[in-house]
């Protein structure tokens, strides 16, 4: 079965999950953290090497202050509760997104998670936090412009690889599969550059209901996709071997 090396997930629908039960949105977010556990377990069991989870977007600051603070609190809760177990399971944690603008305690926790798990070799868990695809490209452009200004980079020699190397995902392969839950069919400023040739699967289930069965269903659908990368099926298959 054709398996994705990198699965990225837009974890959407926490608010609706709670609202449908007449509960505050915060309850949906809390339940969403449990679904994260399901996703990590399912990724590991299915031989996925990279799992990226979109946890907080650069636009999510536009939510009510209380909700933003709930989401920050849940990230802290998740790292504090699960870091030792992730480390035990040989999971390496990476964080992508703009770290400026995050509070000192969150920054410290994220850095601790990355440092502790740096040598781990099983699943790579990439947490996209305060992440926006346009922001990623903007910050990369700034980095390249600075190098040009310092005479370190010749503008004529800038390639796609130069840009990829300056993104937050520099050492992470592009996602093969992007899953979005909650039935919304949009990218919401997720990995814009990196998703150029990703396969998309939109699941109707709300994020708190996501489980290993949903993950397996998505992998099954992915296995039937014919990825051509602009070539023909035969040539794309030959290039992949
Ligand atoms: C996803 O659920 C969590 C984050 C965006 C952080 P939502 O909070 O977006 O849930 P809906 O889309 O309002 O149902
Ligand atoms: C995308 O979901 C961001 C995350 C899952 C973290 P949103 O709920 O923020 O996206 P929109 O607003 O529906 O496009
Ligand atoms: Mg949403």
mmCIF file of C-alpha atoms and ligand atoms in Angstrom:
data_model
loop_
_atom_site.group_PDB
_atom_site.id
_atom_site.type_symbol
_atom_site.label_atom_id
_atom_site.label_comp_id
_atom_site.label_asym_id
_atom_site.label_seq_id
_atom_site.Cartn_x
_atom_site.Cartn_y
_atom_site.Cartn_z
ATOM 1 C CA UNK A 1 0.000 0.000 0.000
ATOM 2 C CA UNK A 2 1.303 3.444 -0.942
ATOM 3 C CA UNK A 3 1.933 5.224 2.355
ATOM 4 C CA UNK A 4 2.489 8.910 3.057
ATOM 5 C CA UNK A 5 5.763 9.793 4.738
ATOM 6 C CA UNK A 6 4.371 13.084 6.010
ATOM 7 C CA UNK A 7 0.752 13.636 7.085
ATOM 8 C CA UNK A 8 -0.331 17.140 8.088
ATOM 9 C CA UNK A 9 -3.656 17.777 9.796
ATOM 10 C CA UNK A 10 -5.819 20.897 10.034
ATOM 11 C CA UNK A 11 -7.532 20.027 13.306
ATOM 12 C CA UNK A 12 -10.854 21.827 12.862
ATOM 13 C CA UNK A 13 -14.292 21.639 14.459
ATOM 14 C CA UNK A 14 -13.669 21.852 18.216
ATOM 15 C CA UNK A 15 -16.042 24.798 18.620
ATOM 16 C CA UNK A 16 -18.883 23.155 16.691
ATOM 17 C CA UNK A 17 -18.396 19.898 18.580
ATOM 18 C CA UNK A 18 -19.025 21.740 21.848
ATOM 19 C CA UNK A 19 -21.800 23.981 20.520
ATOM 20 C CA UNK A 20 -23.737 20.934 19.292
ATOM 21 C CA UNK A 21 -23.708 19.697 22.877
ATOM 22 C CA UNK A 22 -24.721 23.061 24.266
ATOM 23 C CA UNK A 23 -21.322 23.433 25.894
ATOM 24 C CA UNK A 24 -18.750 26.223 25.811
ATOM 25 C CA UNK A 25 -16.180 26.105 23.004
ATOM 26 C CA UNK A 26 -13.419 25.579 25.567
ATOM 27 C CA UNK A 27 -14.799 22.098 26.252
ATOM 28 C CA UNK A 28 -14.400 21.258 22.567
ATOM 29 C CA UNK A 29 -10.797 22.438 22.613
ATOM 30 C CA UNK A 30 -10.090 20.331 25.684
ATOM 31 C CA UNK A 31 -11.588 17.282 24.006
ATOM 32 C CA UNK A 32 -9.490 18.127 20.942
ATOM 33 C CA UNK A 33 -6.311 17.537 22.938
ATOM 34 C CA UNK A 34 -7.406 13.932 23.467
ATOM 35 C CA UNK A 35 -7.851 13.552 19.715
ATOM 36 C CA UNK A 36 -4.239 14.707 19.332
ATOM 37 C CA UNK A 37 -3.217 11.653 21.328
ATOM 38 C CA UNK A 38 -5.231 9.451 18.939
ATOM 39 C CA UNK A 39 -3.523 11.038 15.945
ATOM 40 C CA UNK A 40 -0.012 10.608 17.335
ATOM 41 C CA UNK A 41 -0.693 6.981 18.205
ATOM 42 C CA UNK A 42 -2.249 6.251 14.802
ATOM 43 C CA UNK A 43 0.619 7.925 12.941
ATOM 44 C CA UNK A 44 3.205 5.884 14.837
ATOM 45 C CA UNK A 45 1.335 2.632 14.324
ATOM 46 C CA UNK A 46 0.924 3.224 10.608
ATOM 47 C CA UNK A 47 4.571 3.960 9.890
ATOM 48 C CA UNK A 48 4.150 7.680 9.216
ATOM 49 C CA UNK A 49 7.496 9.460 9.713
ATOM 50 C CA UNK A 50 6.203 13.055 10.063
ATOM 51 C CA UNK A 51 2.940 14.226 11.578
ATOM 52 C CA UNK A 52 2.258 17.960 11.495
ATOM 53 C CA UNK A 53 -0.619 19.311 13.559
ATOM 54 C CA UNK A 54 -2.028 22.804 12.950
ATOM 55 C CA UNK A 55 -2.727 23.889 16.515
ATOM 56 C CA UNK A 56 -2.914 27.691 16.331
ATOM 57 C CA UNK A 57 -2.835 29.875 13.235
ATOM 58 C CA UNK A 58 -1.431 33.376 12.859
ATOM 59 C CA UNK A 59 -5.068 34.464 12.361
ATOM 60 C CA UNK A 60 -6.402 32.718 15.468
ATOM 61 C CA UNK A 61 -5.340 35.789 17.497
ATOM 62 C CA UNK A 62 -8.544 37.326 16.108
ATOM 63 C CA UNK A 63 -10.652 35.112 18.389
ATOM 64 C CA UNK A 64 -12.007 36.425 21.687
ATOM 65 C CA UNK A 65 -9.244 36.959 24.219
ATOM 66 C CA UNK A 66 -10.594 34.264 26.535
ATOM 67 C CA UNK A 67 -10.539 31.650 23.759
ATOM 68 C CA UNK A 68 -6.965 32.600 22.780
ATOM 69 C CA UNK A 69 -5.955 32.222 26.389
ATOM 70 C CA UNK A 70 -7.745 28.826 26.623
ATOM 71 C CA UNK A 71 -5.823 27.610 23.562
ATOM 72 C CA UNK A 72 -2.490 28.802 24.990
ATOM 73 C CA UNK A 73 -3.326 27.054 28.258
ATOM 74 C CA UNK A 74 -4.127 23.813 26.460
ATOM 75 C CA UNK A 75 -0.805 23.820 24.612
ATOM 76 C CA UNK A 76 0.958 24.136 27.967
ATOM 77 C CA UNK A 77 -1.241 21.393 29.422
ATOM 78 C CA UNK A 78 -0.461 19.075 26.501
ATOM 79 C CA UNK A 79 3.319 19.583 26.603
ATOM 80 C CA UNK A 80 3.509 19.290 30.392
ATOM 81 C CA UNK A 81 1.361 16.165 30.484
ATOM 82 C CA UNK A 82 2.597 14.300 27.404
ATOM 83 C CA UNK A 83 6.227 15.302 26.849
ATOM 84 C CA UNK A 84 7.735 12.544 29.002
ATOM 85 C CA UNK A 85 5.591 9.921 27.287
ATOM 86 C CA UNK A 86 6.414 11.240 23.802
ATOM 87 C CA UNK A 87 10.108 11.123 24.689
ATOM 88 C CA UNK A 88 9.696 7.586 25.992
ATOM 89 C CA UNK A 89 8.154 6.605 22.685
ATOM 90 C CA UNK A 90 11.158 8.001 20.825
ATOM 91 C CA UNK A 91 9.081 10.841 19.272
ATOM 92 C CA UNK A 92 10.963 13.935 18.150
ATOM 93 C CA UNK A 93 9.085 17.199 18.606
ATOM 94 C CA UNK A 94 9.526 20.117 16.197
ATOM 95 C CA UNK A 95 7.749 23.450 16.386
ATOM 96 C CA UNK A 96 6.990 25.659 13.382
ATOM 97 C CA UNK A 97 5.484 29.149 13.405
ATOM 98 C CA UNK A 98 6.523 32.605 14.522
ATOM 99 C CA UNK A 99 7.951 32.406 18.021
ATOM 100 C CA UNK A 100 7.886 36.164 18.488
ATOM 101 C CA UNK A 101 4.609 37.078 20.082
ATOM 102 C CA UNK A 102 4.476 33.916 22.207
ATOM 103 C CA UNK A 103 4.745 34.298 25.963
ATOM 104 C CA UNK A 104 7.990 33.398 27.740
ATOM 105 C CA UNK A 105 6.515 30.336 29.476
ATOM 106 C CA UNK A 106 5.166 28.883 26.209
ATOM 107 C CA UNK A 107 8.469 29.542 24.467
ATOM 108 C CA UNK A 108 10.358 27.832 27.264
ATOM 109 C CA UNK A 109 8.100 24.770 27.119
ATOM 110 C CA UNK A 110 8.347 24.468 23.341
ATOM 111 C CA UNK A 111 12.131 24.786 23.476
ATOM 112 C CA UNK A 112 12.284 22.193 26.248
ATOM 113 C CA UNK A 113 10.230 19.774 24.130
ATOM 114 C CA UNK A 114 12.508 20.253 21.123
ATOM 115 C CA UNK A 115 15.713 19.982 23.138
ATOM 116 C CA UNK A 116 14.678 16.913 25.109
ATOM 117 C CA UNK A 117 13.603 14.954 22.023
ATOM 118 C CA UNK A 118 16.248 16.153 19.518
ATOM 119 C CA UNK A 119 17.967 12.751 19.222
ATOM 120 C CA UNK A 120 14.751 10.710 18.923
ATOM 121 C CA UNK A 121 14.270 8.697 15.767
ATOM 122 C CA UNK A 122 10.713 7.316 15.629
ATOM 123 C CA UNK A 123 7.881 9.686 14.684
ATOM 124 C CA UNK A 124 8.587 13.385 14.030
ATOM 125 C CA UNK A 125 5.748 15.372 15.590
ATOM 126 C CA UNK A 126 5.612 18.885 14.147
ATOM 127 C CA UNK A 127 3.478 21.343 16.092
ATOM 128 C CA UNK A 128 2.388 24.326 14.003
ATOM 129 C CA UNK A 129 1.774 27.027 16.568
ATOM 130 C CA UNK A 130 1.285 30.703 15.706
ATOM 131 C CA UNK A 131 1.846 29.419 12.178
ATOM 132 C CA UNK A 132 0.709 31.037 8.933
ATOM 133 C CA UNK A 133 1.860 30.012 5.463
ATOM 134 C CA UNK A 134 2.097 33.604 4.268
ATOM 135 C CA UNK A 135 3.944 34.593 7.422
ATOM 136 C CA UNK A 136 6.387 31.697 6.874
ATOM 137 C CA UNK A 137 7.122 32.893 3.327
ATOM 138 C CA UNK A 138 7.362 36.506 4.493
ATOM 139 C CA UNK A 139 9.905 35.672 7.196
ATOM 140 C CA UNK A 140 11.894 33.548 4.725
ATOM 141 C CA UNK A 141 11.913 36.461 2.275
ATOM 142 C CA UNK A 142 13.261 38.723 4.996
ATOM 143 C CA UNK A 143 16.048 36.229 5.777
ATOM 144 C CA UNK A 144 17.031 36.003 2.108
ATOM 145 C CA UNK A 145 16.871 39.792 1.653
ATOM 146 C CA UNK A 146 19.227 40.222 4.615
ATOM 147 C CA UNK A 147 21.675 37.735 3.095
ATOM 148 C CA UNK A 148 21.511 39.578 -0.221
ATOM 149 C CA UNK A 149 22.115 42.902 1.538
ATOM 150 C CA UNK A 150 25.154 41.388 3.282
ATOM 151 C CA UNK A 151 26.488 40.123 -0.036
ATOM 152 C CA UNK A 152 26.110 36.475 1.026
ATOM 153 C CA UNK A 153 23.532 35.547 -1.626
ATOM 154 C CA UNK A 154 23.477 36.488 -5.308
ATOM 155 C CA UNK A 155 19.843 37.285 -6.302
ATOM 156 C CA UNK A 156 20.401 35.585 -9.667
ATOM 157 C CA UNK A 157 21.189 32.339 -7.834
ATOM 158 C CA UNK A 158 18.055 32.204 -5.692
ATOM 159 C CA UNK A 159 16.284 28.899 -6.384
ATOM 160 C CA UNK A 160 13.200 27.169 -5.007
ATOM 161 C CA UNK A 161 15.589 25.294 -2.721
ATOM 162 C CA UNK A 162 16.947 28.595 -1.348
ATOM 163 C CA UNK A 163 13.410 29.518 -0.337
ATOM 164 C CA UNK A 164 12.577 26.062 1.077
ATOM 165 C CA UNK A 165 15.755 26.197 3.160
ATOM 166 C CA UNK A 166 14.641 29.451 4.801
ATOM 167 C CA UNK A 167 11.145 28.289 5.741
ATOM 168 C CA UNK A 168 10.312 26.945 9.205
ATOM 169 C CA UNK A 169 10.079 23.499 7.576
ATOM 170 C CA UNK A 170 13.667 23.595 6.230
ATOM 171 C CA UNK A 171 14.524 20.136 7.582
ATOM 172 C CA UNK A 172 11.069 18.606 7.089
ATOM 173 C CA UNK A 173 9.842 17.020 3.821
ATOM 174 C CA UNK A 174 6.741 18.471 2.145
ATOM 175 C CA UNK A 175 3.478 16.916 3.335
ATOM 176 C CA UNK A 176 2.275 14.047 1.145
ATOM 177 C CA UNK A 177 -1.198 14.186 2.627
ATOM 178 C CA UNK A 178 -3.131 17.035 4.246
ATOM 179 C CA UNK A 179 -6.236 16.053 6.200
ATOM 180 C CA UNK A 180 -8.796 18.623 7.349
ATOM 181 C CA UNK A 181 -11.598 17.655 9.660
ATOM 182 C CA UNK A 182 -14.979 19.399 10.173
ATOM 183 C CA UNK A 183 -16.052 19.403 6.518
ATOM 184 C CA UNK A 184 -14.510 22.802 5.685
ATOM 185 C CA UNK A 185 -12.695 22.649 2.365
ATOM 186 C CA UNK A 186 -10.028 25.304 2.577
ATOM 187 C CA UNK A 187 -6.371 25.579 3.533
ATOM 188 C CA UNK A 188 -6.747 28.521 5.969
ATOM 189 C CA UNK A 189 -3.138 29.688 5.467
ATOM 190 C CA UNK A 190 -1.584 26.346 6.418
ATOM 191 C CA UNK A 191 1.545 25.074 4.612
ATOM 192 C CA UNK A 192 1.052 27.137 1.434
ATOM 193 C CA UNK A 193 4.465 26.666 -0.197
ATOM 194 C CA UNK A 194 4.924 23.132 1.087
ATOM 195 C CA UNK A 195 1.519 21.868 -0.091
ATOM 196 C CA UNK A 196 2.194 22.477 -3.800
ATOM 197 C CA UNK A 197 1.750 18.766 -4.565
ATOM 198 C CA UNK A 198 0.060 17.455 -1.422
ATOM 199 C CA UNK A 199 -3.012 15.258 -1.613
ATOM 200 C CA UNK A 200 -6.013 16.651 0.289
ATOM 201 C CA UNK A 201 -8.610 14.703 2.228
ATOM 202 C CA UNK A 202 -11.522 16.521 3.815
ATOM 203 C CA UNK A 203 -13.254 14.525 6.509
ATOM 204 C CA UNK A 204 -16.743 15.426 7.733
ATOM 205 C CA UNK A 205 -15.960 14.421 11.327
ATOM 206 C CA UNK A 206 -15.258 17.135 13.887
ATOM 207 C CA UNK A 207 -11.735 17.124 15.373
ATOM 208 C CA UNK A 208 -12.710 15.846 18.862
ATOM 209 C CA UNK A 209 -14.236 12.763 17.151
ATOM 210 C CA UNK A 210 -11.072 12.002 15.165
ATOM 211 C CA UNK A 211 -9.680 8.573 16.031
ATOM 212 C CA UNK A 212 -7.451 5.830 14.694
ATOM 213 C CA UNK A 213 -10.246 4.526 12.484
ATOM 214 C CA UNK A 214 -10.575 7.942 10.763
ATOM 215 C CA UNK A 215 -6.800 8.010 10.303
ATOM 216 C CA UNK A 216 -6.777 4.557 8.724
ATOM 217 C CA UNK A 217 -9.654 5.537 6.407
ATOM 218 C CA UNK A 218 -7.664 8.553 5.216
ATOM 219 C CA UNK A 219 -4.574 6.414 4.592
ATOM 220 C CA UNK A 220 -6.684 3.992 2.590
ATOM 221 C CA UNK A 221 -8.000 6.793 0.404
ATOM 222 C CA UNK A 222 -4.495 8.218 -0.011
ATOM 223 C CA UNK A 223 -3.258 4.832 -1.228
ATOM 224 C CA UNK A 224 -5.691 5.068 -4.180
ATOM 225 C CA UNK A 225 -4.494 8.505 -5.291
ATOM 226 C CA UNK A 226 -2.412 8.827 -8.433
ATOM 227 C CA UNK A 227 0.264 11.464 -7.786
ATOM 228 C CA UNK A 228 1.726 12.765 -11.014
ATOM 229 C CA UNK A 229 3.609 15.944 -10.045
ATOM 230 C CA UNK A 230 2.819 17.455 -13.428
ATOM 231 C CA UNK A 231 4.234 14.440 -15.281
ATOM 232 C CA UNK A 232 2.423 11.364 -16.616
ATOM 233 C CA UNK A 233 1.636 8.417 -14.349
ATOM 234 C CA UNK A 234 4.466 6.302 -15.793
ATOM 235 C CA UNK A 235 7.070 9.016 -15.616
ATOM 236 C CA UNK A 236 6.052 10.061 -12.093
ATOM 237 C CA UNK A 237 6.317 6.433 -10.966
ATOM 238 C CA UNK A 238 9.739 6.097 -12.578
ATOM 239 C CA UNK A 239 10.945 9.307 -10.871
ATOM 240 C CA UNK A 240 9.785 8.002 -7.494
ATOM 241 C CA UNK A 241 11.936 4.858 -7.703
HETATM 242 C C1 LIG B 1 -10.072 24.059 15.740
HETATM 243 O O1 LIG B 1 -11.408 24.147 16.079
HETATM 244 C C2 LIG B 1 -9.154 24.590 16.807
HETATM 245 C C3 LIG B 1 -8.413 25.799 16.414
HETATM 246 C C4 LIG B 1 -8.598 26.502 15.359
HETATM 247 C C5 LIG B 1 -7.383 26.222 17.322
HETATM 248 P P1 LIG B 1 -12.248 25.487 15.917
HETATM 249 O O2 LIG B 1 -12.154 26.261 17.186
HETATM 250 O O3 LIG B 1 -11.842 26.236 14.715
HETATM 251 O O4 LIG B 1 -13.706 24.892 15.760
HETATM 252 P P2 LIG B 1 -14.847 25.460 14.821
HETATM 253 O O5 LIG B 1 -14.302 25.508 13.441
HETATM 254 O O6 LIG B 1 -15.224 26.802 15.339
HETATM 255 O O7 LIG B 1 -15.933 24.450 14.963
HETATM 256 C C1 LIG B 2 -7.535 26.541 10.923
HETATM 257 O O1 LIG B 2 -8.807 26.499 11.454
HETATM 258 C C2 LIG B 2 -6.512 26.732 12.017
HETATM 259 C C3 LIG B 2 -6.277 25.608 12.895
HETATM 260 C C4 LIG B 2 -6.838 24.431 12.820
HETATM 261 C C5 LIG B 2 -5.315 25.823 13.946
HETATM 262 P P1 LIG B 2 -9.717 27.799 11.585
HETATM 263 O O2 LIG B 2 -10.967 27.363 12.236
HETATM 264 O O3 LIG B 2 -8.939 28.877 12.247
HETATM 265 O O4 LIG B 2 -9.951 28.210 10.074
HETATM 266 P P2 LIG B 2 -11.110 29.073 9.401
HETATM 267 O O5 LIG B 2 -11.222 30.342 10.188
HETATM 268 O O6 LIG B 2 -12.371 28.277 9.490
HETATM 269 O O7 LIG B 2 -10.680 29.276 7.982
HETATM 270 MG MG1 LIG B 3 -12.515 26.275 12.807
#
